Amino acid sequence: MTVKNNHNTAQAGRFGTFTGVFTPNILTILGIILFLRVGWVVGQAGLWGALAIVVLANLISFLTGLSLSAIATSMDVRAGGNYYLISRSLGLEVGGAIGIPLYLSQAISIAFYIIGFTEALLAIEFFQGIDPRLIATAVALLFAVIAYIGADFALRIQFFILAVLVIALISFFAGGWDSFGTINFSANYTIGNSFWTVFAVFFPAVTGIEVGISLSGDLKDPSKSIPRGTIASIAVTAVVYILAVIWFATHLTADELINNNLAMQSVAFVPGLILAGVWASTLSSALGSVLAAPRTLQAIAQDRVLPVWMAGKMGSQTEPRVAVLISAIIAVIVIWLGDLDFVAPIISMFFLNTYGMVNLVASIENLVGNPSYRPQFKIPWFISMLGAIGCYGAMFLISPVATIIAIVITYGVFFALEQRQVRHTWGDVQIGIWIAIARYALLQMEKERPTPKNWRPNLIVFTGQPHNREQLVAVADWLSRGRGIVTFFQLIIGDVEKLVGKNLRETARRQIRNYIQDHRMTAFAEAEVVSDFKQGVLTLAQAHGIGNLTSNSILMGWSRTEAGRITQMELMRQLVAVRKSVLFLNYDDARGYGQKRVINIWWQGRGGNADLKLLLAYLIQRHGDWFKAEIRLIRIIDGEEGVTQTEAHLEQMLDDVRVEAEPVVIVREDPQQSIANLIEANSYNADLTILGMKVPSLEETAEYSQRLNELVKAVGTVLLVRNAELGKDLLTTGGE
């Protein structure tokens, strides 16, 4: 499945920085925690502890805001907020793995703020006899209706709410000037609470920056509005929270702060305004969340991470109405399941996970240095990394178990999306990460000379289109699975200038790549236009690769024509001259690879091919298709008197190279009997025969190719081997 970058932009351009980012952020941050829990935080942690909690939480929020600003100014930001930023940077799988928990945390936040509103409403006697869950449900449904109507209507309401909020805060700070008490510096944690549990309850206060970011698709200029509105809202609200902590600590005792959720009223100049402020702040925060959550869900569904019907608008031009209804249902469920202190830590974990990933994205983008990453708002990579460390460190300190659960859920979604193989049409930083790693590895390899100890097959396989030569594909797969590198090559013979314009090269490469993916192979696809087959093979064999990571072996099918075999012998001479080992496969259509139980290696005791033949047999045997296969190392001698010595020599060689194989000595009783006849007579049960080749002189090329052809036709499927690494023991180098 392929996903296009098709987020609807028809609704863009409605809101500026103040209306679309700053005000929603302010109203969400200065919400339920400020009015109902900051006093409790001060009572539990004392002045110094509460200040540390506020500063730490705002520092994480500030670093995340910087990272968000950097990412947002480096791309065309559309609907989806943090999900959009992460998915377009680290890919759809990572974006979905973070986006789904992010959406759930936003949907849960709706319930969180409405529960807080209901808790404050119970201060009025009239509401005390009503089940608070019924009140909260009614409010949630009302807000769903408002969001269903549209963001324009909802955001117009926020200015009235902002005015009420400001008046309530003025009342709080205007009171208590004549009643300063003993400052509560030290912590007074109640049973079951600690610095980090209190931090977990407070942290949702600073997650309000998600609201403005989630409205990114509705902003006139998100790349400018998000950085300005986010940083400004963090700075303003941080000052308010610090002043509130100091004001609480200098006016009320720890017991009063812990046991009275509406402790603000005890200090305020007009206590009734605090209740209005609580209602305004909680309702505004809930309103912000009920606008943000559906838009995150809409963006995820548009990318087909979730069913696309979840992005439905139900007749609206701009509003994600299906997502609004789903978010309302989740909020109602949470309302009936939990209370304020139960919900807060859950939200903290989800948001910390999201914030950590945003910081990580900004840091990785900076480190990888993709040319496409050109943020107007620049910050050093270590600033973002510090934010990521702070987020994940805080998660573990709050609750190691909950952190592990959050990580498991995130990775679970990630692997599920990988299995679905959802493809997308936009670039992301993942390829940049691999390029950076590959560049570093290649440069490190360039500093060291290749050694026999580190030899592994780096095969060029001239398959043409692989489905036409699957017997070659099988050998390449057996030799390289998890250990080597394979490149399937198609040579297109003809005039380069005429053929390149027809896109034959790109089409061939794409078809090979599709074959590799369909068969779940680990290989590369290449296709080149060449004017001559022989010269093309020689040139590509030398040019393929980079630095010290170059091909070392060439695999192709044994030709069925006399002229083709002569050409292959000439090619072998040239390839060996440029230090490329050569493998020719003669596939027996009748016998195939038999039962894949017996591999015969024939060795004459000279020629320099023994180590490579043994290594190739060992690699094939380790593949699952051949795991029960027996390797037989066979040598022919002319007299019985040499059997014992030859067997001992073969056994010693096998011990030295640490390959399990059966040494077999065959005595040629008639000196006139040809080696070919002996090999044929003893190959009836072989599923694969490995034979060495010499490098013939120019004069004997035709004769030698004919002798080889007569031999391979008689013994079933044969792999002919010529080792170019003469003088290098590929098997005995290295430790056990």
XYZ file of C-alpha atoms in Angstrom:
736
model
C 0.000 0.000 0.000
C 1.334 3.446 -0.922
C 0.390 6.588 0.983
C 0.680 9.965 -0.688
C 1.396 13.189 1.119
C -2.261 14.102 0.677
C -3.232 15.984 3.809
C -6.027 18.335 2.920
C -4.842 21.897 2.652
C -8.164 23.396 1.661
C -8.826 24.411 5.220
C -5.473 26.159 5.711
C -5.094 29.851 6.300
C -7.757 30.520 8.935
C -5.763 31.438 12.062
C -2.700 33.464 12.934
C -0.120 33.072 15.714
C -2.133 34.677 18.524
C -5.476 33.008 17.746
C -4.226 29.647 16.509
C -1.195 28.940 18.722
C -0.535 31.336 21.603
C -4.043 31.648 23.011
C -4.999 27.932 22.803
C -1.653 27.029 24.400
C -2.057 29.585 27.190
C -5.590 28.465 27.981
C -4.575 24.804 28.083
C -1.363 25.276 30.087
C -2.978 27.626 32.628
C -5.676 25.099 33.333
C -6.762 22.571 35.872
C -3.293 21.983 37.374
C -2.803 25.670 38.104
C -6.080 26.095 39.957
C -6.543 22.663 41.578
C -3.118 21.037 41.930
C -0.302 23.601 42.192
C -1.190 24.213 45.832
C -1.138 20.435 46.426
C 2.272 20.237 44.702
C 3.662 22.967 46.989
C 2.192 21.281 50.062
C 3.774 17.952 49.133
C 7.163 19.106 47.838
C 7.672 22.375 49.706
C 8.814 25.603 48.059
C 12.165 24.314 46.801
C 10.749 20.989 45.612
C 7.780 22.650 43.900
C 10.048 25.147 42.151
C 12.267 22.270 41.014
C 9.225 20.438 39.627
C 7.938 23.518 37.804
C 11.363 24.432 36.424
C 12.142 20.861 35.321
C 8.761 20.409 33.641
C 9.023 23.761 31.884
C 12.631 23.061 30.891
C 11.516 19.851 29.172
C 8.669 21.755 27.566
C 11.014 24.577 26.516
C 13.597 22.226 24.963
C 10.787 20.428 23.168
C 9.449 23.765 21.979
C 12.866 24.608 20.548
C 13.021 21.247 18.769
C 9.494 21.693 17.452
C 10.382 25.120 16.188
C 13.459 23.815 14.385
C 11.543 20.999 12.677
C 8.544 23.188 11.859
C 10.719 25.808 10.143
C 12.345 23.170 7.955
C 9.252 21.797 6.249
C 5.844 22.653 4.889
C 3.808 21.860 8.009
C 0.304 20.518 7.465
C -2.422 19.023 9.612
C -1.457 16.596 12.345
C 0.857 18.570 14.616
C 3.546 16.457 16.254
C 2.426 13.358 14.390
C 2.981 15.123 11.079
C 6.411 16.403 12.123
C 7.594 13.001 13.360
C 6.184 10.934 10.493
C 7.693 13.268 7.873
C 11.059 13.125 9.615
C 11.479 9.554 10.895
C 9.002 7.816 8.618
C 5.449 6.563 8.770
C 6.202 3.608 11.058
C 7.802 5.758 13.769
C 5.202 8.485 13.252
C 2.377 5.986 13.702
C 4.045 4.391 16.724
C 4.178 7.800 18.407
C 1.048 9.278 16.837
C -1.431 6.685 18.076
C -0.384 6.992 21.760
C -0.253 10.770 21.264
C -3.828 10.798 20.014
C -4.959 8.632 22.934
C -3.265 10.977 25.398
C -5.025 13.947 23.799
C -8.375 12.156 23.894
C -7.787 11.186 27.533
C -6.880 14.822 28.258
C -10.425 15.832 27.325
C -11.692 13.660 30.169
C -8.892 14.870 32.455
C -9.879 18.515 32.150
C -13.608 17.839 32.357
C -13.101 15.753 35.516
C -11.264 18.759 36.978
C -14.114 21.061 36.041
C -16.609 18.712 37.691
C -14.464 18.505 40.836
C -14.565 22.299 41.128
C -18.270 22.432 40.341
C -19.005 20.261 43.365
C -18.057 23.231 45.555
C -21.552 24.533 44.775
C -24.131 22.881 46.995
C -26.663 22.399 44.197
C -24.351 19.987 42.328
C -23.229 17.975 45.343
C -26.147 15.578 45.116
C -25.520 14.711 41.474
C -23.153 11.929 40.358
C -20.092 13.869 39.110
C -19.669 11.385 36.262
C -23.063 12.382 34.896
C -22.054 16.047 34.981
C -18.724 15.280 33.298
C -20.451 13.206 30.615
C -22.883 16.021 29.851
C -20.000 18.511 29.523
C -18.044 16.134 27.279
C -21.024 15.735 24.974
C -21.572 19.515 24.900
C -17.956 20.066 23.891
C -18.229 17.378 21.247
C -21.132 19.306 19.749
C -19.075 22.534 19.766
C -16.136 20.790 18.049
C -18.563 19.144 15.622
C -19.840 22.594 14.620
C -16.294 23.805 13.944
C -13.011 25.219 15.196
C -13.989 28.769 14.231
C -16.826 28.781 16.727
C -14.700 27.101 19.407
C -11.785 29.507 19.037
C -14.097 32.544 19.232
C -15.231 31.309 22.652
C -11.615 31.175 23.875
C -11.215 34.966 24.057
C -14.043 35.231 26.568
C -12.511 32.356 28.555
C -9.083 34.046 28.425
C -10.556 37.207 29.911
C -12.128 35.260 32.806
C -8.829 33.436 33.381
C -6.811 36.653 33.543
C -9.296 38.223 35.982
C -9.117 35.117 38.243
C -5.294 35.237 38.290
C -5.322 38.949 39.082
C -7.662 38.199 42.005
C -5.285 35.467 43.273
C -2.154 37.608 43.166
C -4.012 40.670 44.468
C -4.943 38.822 47.659
C -2.773 37.947 50.626
C -0.629 41.062 50.719
C -1.483 41.552 54.395
C -1.279 37.873 55.445
C 2.180 36.468 54.706
C 2.901 33.365 56.750
C 5.886 31.161 57.489
C 7.386 30.015 54.221
C 6.951 26.304 53.614
C 10.423 25.339 52.290
C 10.615 21.612 53.083
C 8.790 18.645 51.593
C 5.861 16.999 53.392
C 5.129 13.989 51.220
C 2.103 11.958 52.228
C 2.143 8.151 52.120
C 2.685 6.855 48.592
C 4.010 10.143 47.226
C 7.498 11.272 46.289
C 9.127 13.948 44.168
C 8.483 11.954 40.992
C 4.882 10.995 41.719
C 4.144 14.674 42.364
C 6.032 15.564 39.179
C 3.836 13.104 37.261
C 0.688 14.825 38.545
C 2.033 18.270 37.630
C 3.516 17.495 34.199
C 0.226 17.566 32.241
C 0.185 21.300 32.989
C 2.973 21.899 30.462
C 1.579 19.658 27.711
C -0.682 22.415 26.444
C 1.749 23.263 23.635
C 0.292 20.230 21.840
C -2.927 22.153 21.181
C -1.406 24.886 19.025
C 0.760 22.401 17.147
C -2.221 20.131 16.488
C -4.004 23.039 14.797
C -1.112 23.303 12.326
C -3.373 22.490 9.386
C -5.586 25.484 10.226
C -2.794 28.085 10.490
C -2.055 30.727 7.882
C 1.715 30.284 8.222
C 2.486 27.316 10.506
C 6.263 27.536 9.993
C 6.230 30.986 11.601
C 3.264 30.698 13.944
C 4.327 27.452 15.656
C 7.792 28.659 16.822
C 6.608 32.112 17.877
C 3.387 31.044 19.545
C 4.905 27.974 21.237
C 7.990 29.641 22.737
C 5.989 32.687 23.848
C 3.307 30.579 25.544
C 5.916 28.473 27.366
C 7.736 31.570 28.641
C 4.592 33.371 29.836
C 3.068 30.358 31.569
C 6.384 29.378 33.219
C 6.478 32.789 34.917
C 2.865 32.395 36.066
C 3.513 28.959 37.577
C 6.684 30.051 39.372
C 4.884 33.057 40.867
C 1.934 30.848 41.872
C 4.254 28.392 43.675
C 5.891 31.244 45.601
C 2.518 32.802 46.463
C 1.143 29.509 47.780
C 4.271 28.759 49.824
C 4.240 32.176 51.485
C 0.554 32.163 52.479
C -0.675 28.669 53.403
C 0.588 25.726 55.433
C 1.374 22.318 53.965
C -1.794 20.768 55.472
C -4.002 23.508 54.039
C -2.443 23.084 50.599
C -2.644 19.289 50.572
C -6.182 18.949 51.890
C -7.896 21.839 50.084
C -8.004 21.624 46.322
C -9.466 25.124 46.157
C -6.719 26.642 48.328
C -6.524 29.545 45.865
C -9.767 30.874 47.283
C -8.126 31.240 50.710
C -5.631 33.707 49.257
C -7.585 35.441 46.495
C -8.844 39.012 46.809
C -12.242 37.918 45.431
C -12.599 34.173 46.198
C -15.593 33.737 43.908
C -13.487 34.671 40.902
C -11.225 31.664 41.536
C -14.175 29.340 41.049
C -14.945 31.140 37.794
C -11.286 30.824 36.844
C -11.322 27.098 37.570
C -14.363 26.610 35.391
C -12.940 28.799 32.647
C -9.479 27.164 32.681
C -10.717 23.591 32.791
C -13.305 24.187 30.117
C -10.801 26.007 27.908
C -8.276 23.182 28.290
C -10.929 20.610 27.487
C -11.979 22.706 24.506
C -8.375 22.848 23.276
C -8.005 19.093 23.594
C -11.313 18.397 21.870
C -10.017 20.448 18.927
C -6.515 18.921 18.920
C -7.243 15.218 19.376
C -9.554 14.793 16.338
C -7.070 16.539 14.072
C -4.287 14.207 15.144
C -6.555 11.216 14.503
C -7.566 12.663 11.147
C -3.924 13.016 10.068
C -3.104 9.457 11.155
C -6.121 8.073 9.295
C -5.322 10.076 6.147
C -1.951 8.323 6.098
C -3.814 4.979 6.373
C -2.052 4.102 9.610
C -5.611 3.738 10.953
C -8.734 3.080 8.862
C -9.261 5.964 6.484
C -12.942 6.337 7.431
C -11.780 7.827 10.740
C -10.757 10.939 8.805
C -14.306 11.436 7.500
C -15.871 14.910 7.651
C -19.539 13.902 7.418
C -20.480 16.783 5.153
C -18.209 19.445 6.661
C -15.629 21.242 4.547
C -13.116 21.646 7.357
C -13.988 19.624 10.487
C -12.913 15.991 11.142
C -16.337 15.066 12.516
C -15.843 11.293 12.669
C -12.677 11.838 14.709
C -14.597 14.241 16.990
C -17.173 11.550 17.741
C -14.492 8.907 18.388
C -12.628 11.277 20.718
C -15.840 12.060 22.610
C -16.534 8.347 23.103
C -13.012 7.789 24.496
C -13.404 10.775 26.825
C -16.714 9.485 28.190
C -15.222 6.032 28.798
C -12.292 7.547 30.728
C -14.676 9.750 32.739
C -16.470 6.651 33.986
C -13.230 4.780 34.716
C -10.959 7.208 36.537
C -10.438 10.239 38.740
C -8.058 13.188 38.337
C -5.009 11.748 40.094
C -5.462 8.415 38.260
C -5.598 9.986 34.802
C -2.782 12.550 35.208
C 0.182 10.093 35.312
C -1.130 8.244 32.244
C -1.200 11.491 30.277
C 2.286 12.355 31.568
C 3.780 9.117 30.234
C 2.204 9.476 26.795
C 3.230 13.104 26.407
C 6.761 12.533 27.721
C 7.145 9.773 25.150
C 5.984 12.120 22.382
C 8.146 15.001 23.590
C 11.151 12.687 23.813
C 10.660 11.584 20.216
C 10.263 15.165 18.977
C 13.571 16.091 20.614
C 15.184 12.975 19.192
C 13.956 13.843 15.691
C 15.447 17.343 15.876
C 18.742 16.002 17.203
C 18.996 13.271 14.556
C 18.095 15.672 11.755
C 20.901 17.942 12.936
C 23.457 15.150 13.276
C 22.639 13.440 9.983
C 22.873 16.730 8.144
C 20.472 16.058 5.288
C 20.720 18.977 2.835
C 16.899 19.116 2.871
C 16.953 19.947 6.601
C 17.365 23.722 6.567
C 15.521 25.133 9.597
C 15.134 28.867 9.889
C 15.072 28.373 13.662
C 18.475 26.785 14.379
C 19.523 25.070 17.605
C 22.549 22.828 18.348
C 21.905 19.067 18.216
C 22.878 18.559 21.870
C 20.099 20.896 23.058
C 17.509 18.611 21.505
C 19.315 15.512 22.746
C 19.295 16.971 26.252
C 15.520 17.389 25.941
C 15.141 13.760 24.816
C 17.262 12.491 27.715
C 15.208 14.621 30.112
C 11.932 13.185 28.792
C 12.926 9.535 28.898
C 14.795 9.962 32.172
C 11.711 11.528 33.768
C 9.574 8.654 32.457
C 11.757 6.049 34.152
C 11.934 8.010 37.387
C 8.152 8.435 37.463
C 7.427 4.771 36.853
C 9.813 2.212 35.324
C 6.944 -0.236 34.787
C 4.744 2.338 33.039
C 7.736 3.400 30.926
C 8.355 -0.160 29.776
C 4.645 -0.546 28.972
C 4.722 2.702 26.946
C 7.826 1.525 25.061
C 6.276 -1.896 24.385
C 3.103 -0.265 23.034
C 5.144 2.101 20.852
C 7.315 -0.667 19.422
C 4.264 -2.901 19.020
C 2.603 -0.302 16.795
C 5.901 0.254 14.964
C 6.390 -3.426 14.110
C 2.723 -3.816 13.171
C 3.083 -0.966 10.673
C 6.326 -2.464 9.350
C 4.557 -5.770 8.749
C 1.814 -3.952 6.827
C 4.565 -2.437 4.657
C 2.767 0.881 4.353
C 4.713 2.926 1.856
C 4.745 6.684 1.558
C 5.736 9.167 -1.088
C 7.621 11.650 1.073
C 11.241 11.458 2.167
C 12.272 11.072 5.779
C 15.429 11.154 7.842
C 15.744 7.359 8.020
C 17.573 7.205 4.710
C 19.759 10.061 5.928
C 20.641 8.068 9.043
C 21.638 5.045 6.953
C 23.663 7.230 4.591
C 25.529 8.740 7.537
C 26.205 5.283 9.018
C 27.240 3.885 5.633
C 29.547 6.843 5.002
C 31.206 6.414 8.383
C 31.598 2.653 7.878
C 33.067 3.057 4.398
C 35.562 5.647 5.614
C 36.576 3.350 8.490
C 37.030 0.481 6.027
C 39.172 2.731 3.866
C 41.637 3.085 6.758
C 42.132 -0.678 7.007
C 43.351 -3.101 4.379
C 41.007 -6.035 3.716
C 42.235 -9.270 5.290
C 41.391 -12.927 4.561
C 39.901 -13.179 8.059
C 37.151 -10.749 7.043
C 36.518 -12.206 3.590
C 32.909 -12.868 2.707
C 31.132 -13.225 -0.635
C 30.450 -9.958 -2.411
C 28.783 -11.405 -5.475
C 27.879 -9.889 -8.796
C 25.313 -12.252 -10.301
C 24.545 -11.789 -13.978
C 20.983 -13.034 -13.885
C 19.309 -10.683 -16.307
C 15.797 -10.671 -14.909
C 16.056 -13.045 -11.900
C 12.852 -14.949 -12.659
C 14.540 -16.221 -15.845
C 17.507 -17.719 -13.937
C 16.186 -18.724 -10.544
C 18.804 -21.477 -10.243
C 21.474 -18.739 -10.129
C 19.373 -16.760 -7.665
C 19.215 -19.798 -5.372
C 23.015 -20.245 -5.316
C 23.537 -16.548 -4.616
C 21.035 -16.697 -1.774
C 22.694 -19.778 -0.254
C 26.131 -18.197 -0.402
C 25.192 -14.826 1.027
C 22.320 -15.280 3.476
C 23.148 -12.997 6.405
C 26.868 -12.992 5.598
C 27.602 -11.643 2.156
C 26.440 -9.091 -0.379
C 24.641 -9.967 -3.598
C 23.897 -7.741 -6.566
C 21.694 -9.022 -9.378
C 22.803 -7.484 -12.677
C 21.067 -7.193 -15.996
C 23.173 -6.099 -18.942
C 21.238 -4.396 -21.728
C 23.274 -4.741 -24.934
C 22.999 -1.951 -27.448
C 23.736 1.656 -28.266
C 23.870 3.599 -25.014
C 22.585 6.873 -26.479
C 19.596 5.179 -28.095
C 18.603 2.910 -25.234
C 19.053 5.236 -22.241
C 16.258 7.505 -23.424
C 13.811 4.595 -23.384
C 14.167 4.151 -19.610
C 15.042 0.483 -20.137
C 17.675 0.666 -17.400
C 15.291 2.107 -14.802
C 12.550 -0.365 -15.749
C 14.894 -3.344 -15.511
C 16.238 -2.230 -12.154
C 12.735 -1.719 -10.798
C 11.669 -5.178 -11.936
C 14.691 -6.786 -10.293
C 14.056 -4.842 -7.097
C 10.416 -5.980 -7.081
C 11.559 -9.592 -7.483
C 13.931 -9.208 -4.525
C 11.203 -7.733 -2.344
C 8.590 -10.302 -3.389
C 10.960 -13.138 -2.488
C 12.119 -11.449 0.747
C 15.741 -11.575 -0.294
C 18.636 -9.424 0.879
C 20.182 -8.260 -2.365
C 20.713 -5.236 -4.585
C 19.375 -4.575 -8.061
C 21.396 -3.119 -10.911
C 20.970 -2.756 -14.654
C 23.388 -1.158 -17.078
C 23.411 -0.421 -20.791
C 26.620 -1.690 -22.458
C 27.710 -1.908 -26.057
C 29.408 -5.299 -25.638
C 28.694 -8.120 -23.170
C 32.281 -9.181 -22.533
C 33.647 -5.684 -22.081
C 30.577 -4.723 -20.034
C 31.127 -7.589 -17.569
C 34.807 -6.741 -17.178
C 34.160 -3.035 -16.668
C 31.317 -3.501 -14.196
C 33.242 -6.110 -12.220
C 36.005 -3.554 -11.656
C 33.783 -0.514 -11.117
C 31.120 -2.016 -8.860
C 31.454 -0.909 -5.242
C 33.033 1.948 -3.340
C 36.320 2.164 -1.451
C 37.274 -1.204 0.020
C 33.711 -2.495 -0.273
C 33.954 -3.947 -3.766
C 32.856 -7.138 -5.444
C 35.187 -10.119 -5.086
C 33.306 -12.828 -6.981
C 31.394 -13.098 -10.242
C 28.617 -15.678 -10.708
C 26.983 -16.500 -14.021
C 25.402 -19.437 -15.772
C 27.519 -21.852 -17.798
C 26.905 -21.145 -21.451
C 25.033 -23.672 -23.599
C 26.891 -22.645 -26.762
C 30.497 -23.287 -27.794
C 31.124 -19.634 -28.615
C 29.628 -18.571 -25.311
C 31.870 -20.956 -23.363
C 34.976 -19.706 -25.150
C 33.950 -16.152 -24.291
C 33.516 -17.194 -20.655
C 37.021 -18.697 -20.554
C 38.431 -15.468 -21.974
C 36.413 -13.509 -19.401
C 37.709 -15.724 -16.610
C 41.307 -14.951 -17.603
C 40.614 -11.231 -17.475
C 38.524 -11.330 -14.281
C 41.146 -13.330 -12.405
C 43.732 -10.800 -13.613
C 41.750 -8.054 -11.851
C 41.407 -10.236 -8.701
C 37.812 -11.369 -9.124
C 36.990 -14.986 -8.347
C 34.780 -16.622 -10.964
C 31.871 -19.047 -10.489
C 30.030 -20.734 -13.346
C 26.875 -22.717 -12.600
C 25.866 -25.550 -14.897
C 22.320 -26.410 -13.816
C 21.037 -29.868 -14.703
C 17.371 -29.396 -15.601
C 16.597 -33.066 -14.958
C 18.361 -33.507 -11.620
C 18.207 -29.958 -10.312
C 19.612 -29.777 -6.791
C 18.252 -33.226 -5.935
C 17.458 -33.723 -2.258
C 20.079 -31.158 -1.166
C 21.830 -33.830 0.907
C 25.252 -34.370 -0.717
C 27.870 -31.828 -1.827
C 30.903 -33.279 -3.588
C 34.116 -31.256 -3.803
C 36.688 -32.642 -6.223
C 40.293 -31.639 -5.564
C 43.436 -32.500 -7.474
C 45.823 -31.353 -4.775
C 46.948 -28.265 -6.658
C 45.550 -25.227 -8.465
C 44.785 -22.941 -5.498
C 41.023 -23.518 -5.519
C 40.659 -25.812 -2.495
C 40.077 -23.178 0.178
C 37.455 -21.296 -1.842
C 35.639 -24.506 -2.797
C 35.508 -25.617 0.843
C 34.365 -22.175 1.958
C 31.581 -22.087 -0.620
C 30.410 -25.575 0.372
C 30.479 -24.574 4.045
C 28.370 -21.454 3.356
C 25.843 -23.432 1.309
C 25.589 -26.106 4.018
C 24.795 -23.453 6.631
C 21.719 -22.361 4.715
C 18.440 -23.842 5.908
C 17.825 -25.544 2.551
C 21.020 -27.605 2.967
C 21.292 -27.948 6.751
C 21.270 -31.761 6.572
C 23.740 -31.935 3.704
C 26.987 -33.897 3.871
C 30.154 -32.420 2.363
C 32.575 -34.887 0.737
C 36.121 -33.802 -0.114
C 37.281 -36.161 -2.845
C 40.746 -36.691 -4.300
C 41.845 -39.094 -7.024
C 45.248 -40.852 -6.780
C 46.969 -43.417 -8.971
C 48.105 -46.062 -6.469
C 46.884 -47.890 -3.372
C 50.119 -47.120 -1.564
C 49.192 -43.459 -1.294
C 45.718 -43.915 0.233
C 46.697 -43.701 3.910
C 48.901 -40.666 3.428
C 46.298 -38.886 1.279
C 43.492 -39.555 3.769
C 45.643 -38.225 6.591
C 46.454 -35.131 4.523
C 42.763 -34.485 3.753
C 41.767 -34.955 7.397
C 44.487 -32.576 8.527
C 43.391 -29.974 5.986
C 39.769 -30.239 7.138
C 40.859 -29.889 10.775
C 42.879 -26.808 9.893
C 39.995 -25.116 8.116
C 37.414 -26.268 10.712
C 34.950 -27.598 8.119
C 33.119 -30.830 8.789
C 33.441 -33.024 5.723
C 34.108 -36.629 4.820
C 37.532 -37.185 3.205
C 37.283 -39.638 0.307
C 40.198 -41.080 -1.652
C 39.494 -42.754 -4.992
C 42.193 -44.922 -6.575
C 42.417 -44.847 -10.348
C 43.319 -48.450 -11.094
C 43.615 -47.926 -14.845
C 45.966 -45.052 -15.692
C 44.233 -44.778 -19.064
C 40.859 -44.055 -17.421
C 39.966 -40.368 -17.735
C 39.384 -38.184 -14.710
C 36.043 -37.205 -16.240
C 34.870 -40.808 -16.264
C 35.883 -41.289 -12.650
C 34.058 -38.144 -11.563
C 30.990 -39.203 -13.515
C 31.019 -42.691 -11.984
C 31.231 -41.322 -8.448
C 28.708 -38.487 -8.776
C 25.488 -40.469 -9.118
C 24.341 -39.453 -5.627
C 25.669 -35.873 -5.602
C 23.131 -33.066 -5.403
C 25.783 -30.413 -6.069
C 29.286 -30.926 -7.418
C 31.980 -28.292 -6.963
C 34.906 -28.402 -9.383
C 37.911 -26.152 -9.719
C 39.081 -24.533 -12.920
C 42.524 -23.608 -14.097
C 43.249 -20.451 -16.070
C 43.877 -21.691 -19.609
C 46.333 -20.069 -21.967
C 44.957 -18.282 -24.997
C 45.926 -21.203 -27.209
C 44.074 -23.827 -25.159
C 40.960 -21.790 -24.359
C 38.701 -23.519 -26.880
C 39.953 -27.026 -26.057
C 39.708 -26.451 -22.277
C 36.169 -25.082 -22.499
C 35.156 -28.156 -24.492
C 36.677 -30.549 -21.911
C 34.937 -28.704 -19.082
C 31.624 -28.878 -20.886
C 31.913 -32.637 -21.419
C 32.682 -33.054 -17.742
C 29.867 -30.918 -16.334
C 27.250 -32.484 -18.618
C 27.917 -35.880 -17.068
C 27.722 -35.124 -13.345
C 24.490 -33.217 -12.722
C 24.442 -29.691 -11.319
C 27.985 -28.326 -11.117
C 29.519 -25.163 -9.657
C 32.805 -24.382 -11.398
C 35.170 -22.300 -9.264
C 38.254 -20.246 -9.977
C 39.843 -18.571 -6.976
C 41.442 -15.208 -7.717
C 42.789 -14.816 -4.176
C 45.865 -17.001 -4.738
C 48.218 -17.049 -1.808
C 45.459 -16.012 0.635
C 44.141 -18.712 2.937
C 40.496 -17.725 3.325
C 39.670 -20.413 5.864
C 42.527 -20.889 8.309
C 43.069 -17.235 9.199
C 41.676 -16.146 12.543
C 40.801 -17.693 15.866
C 38.498 -20.579 16.639
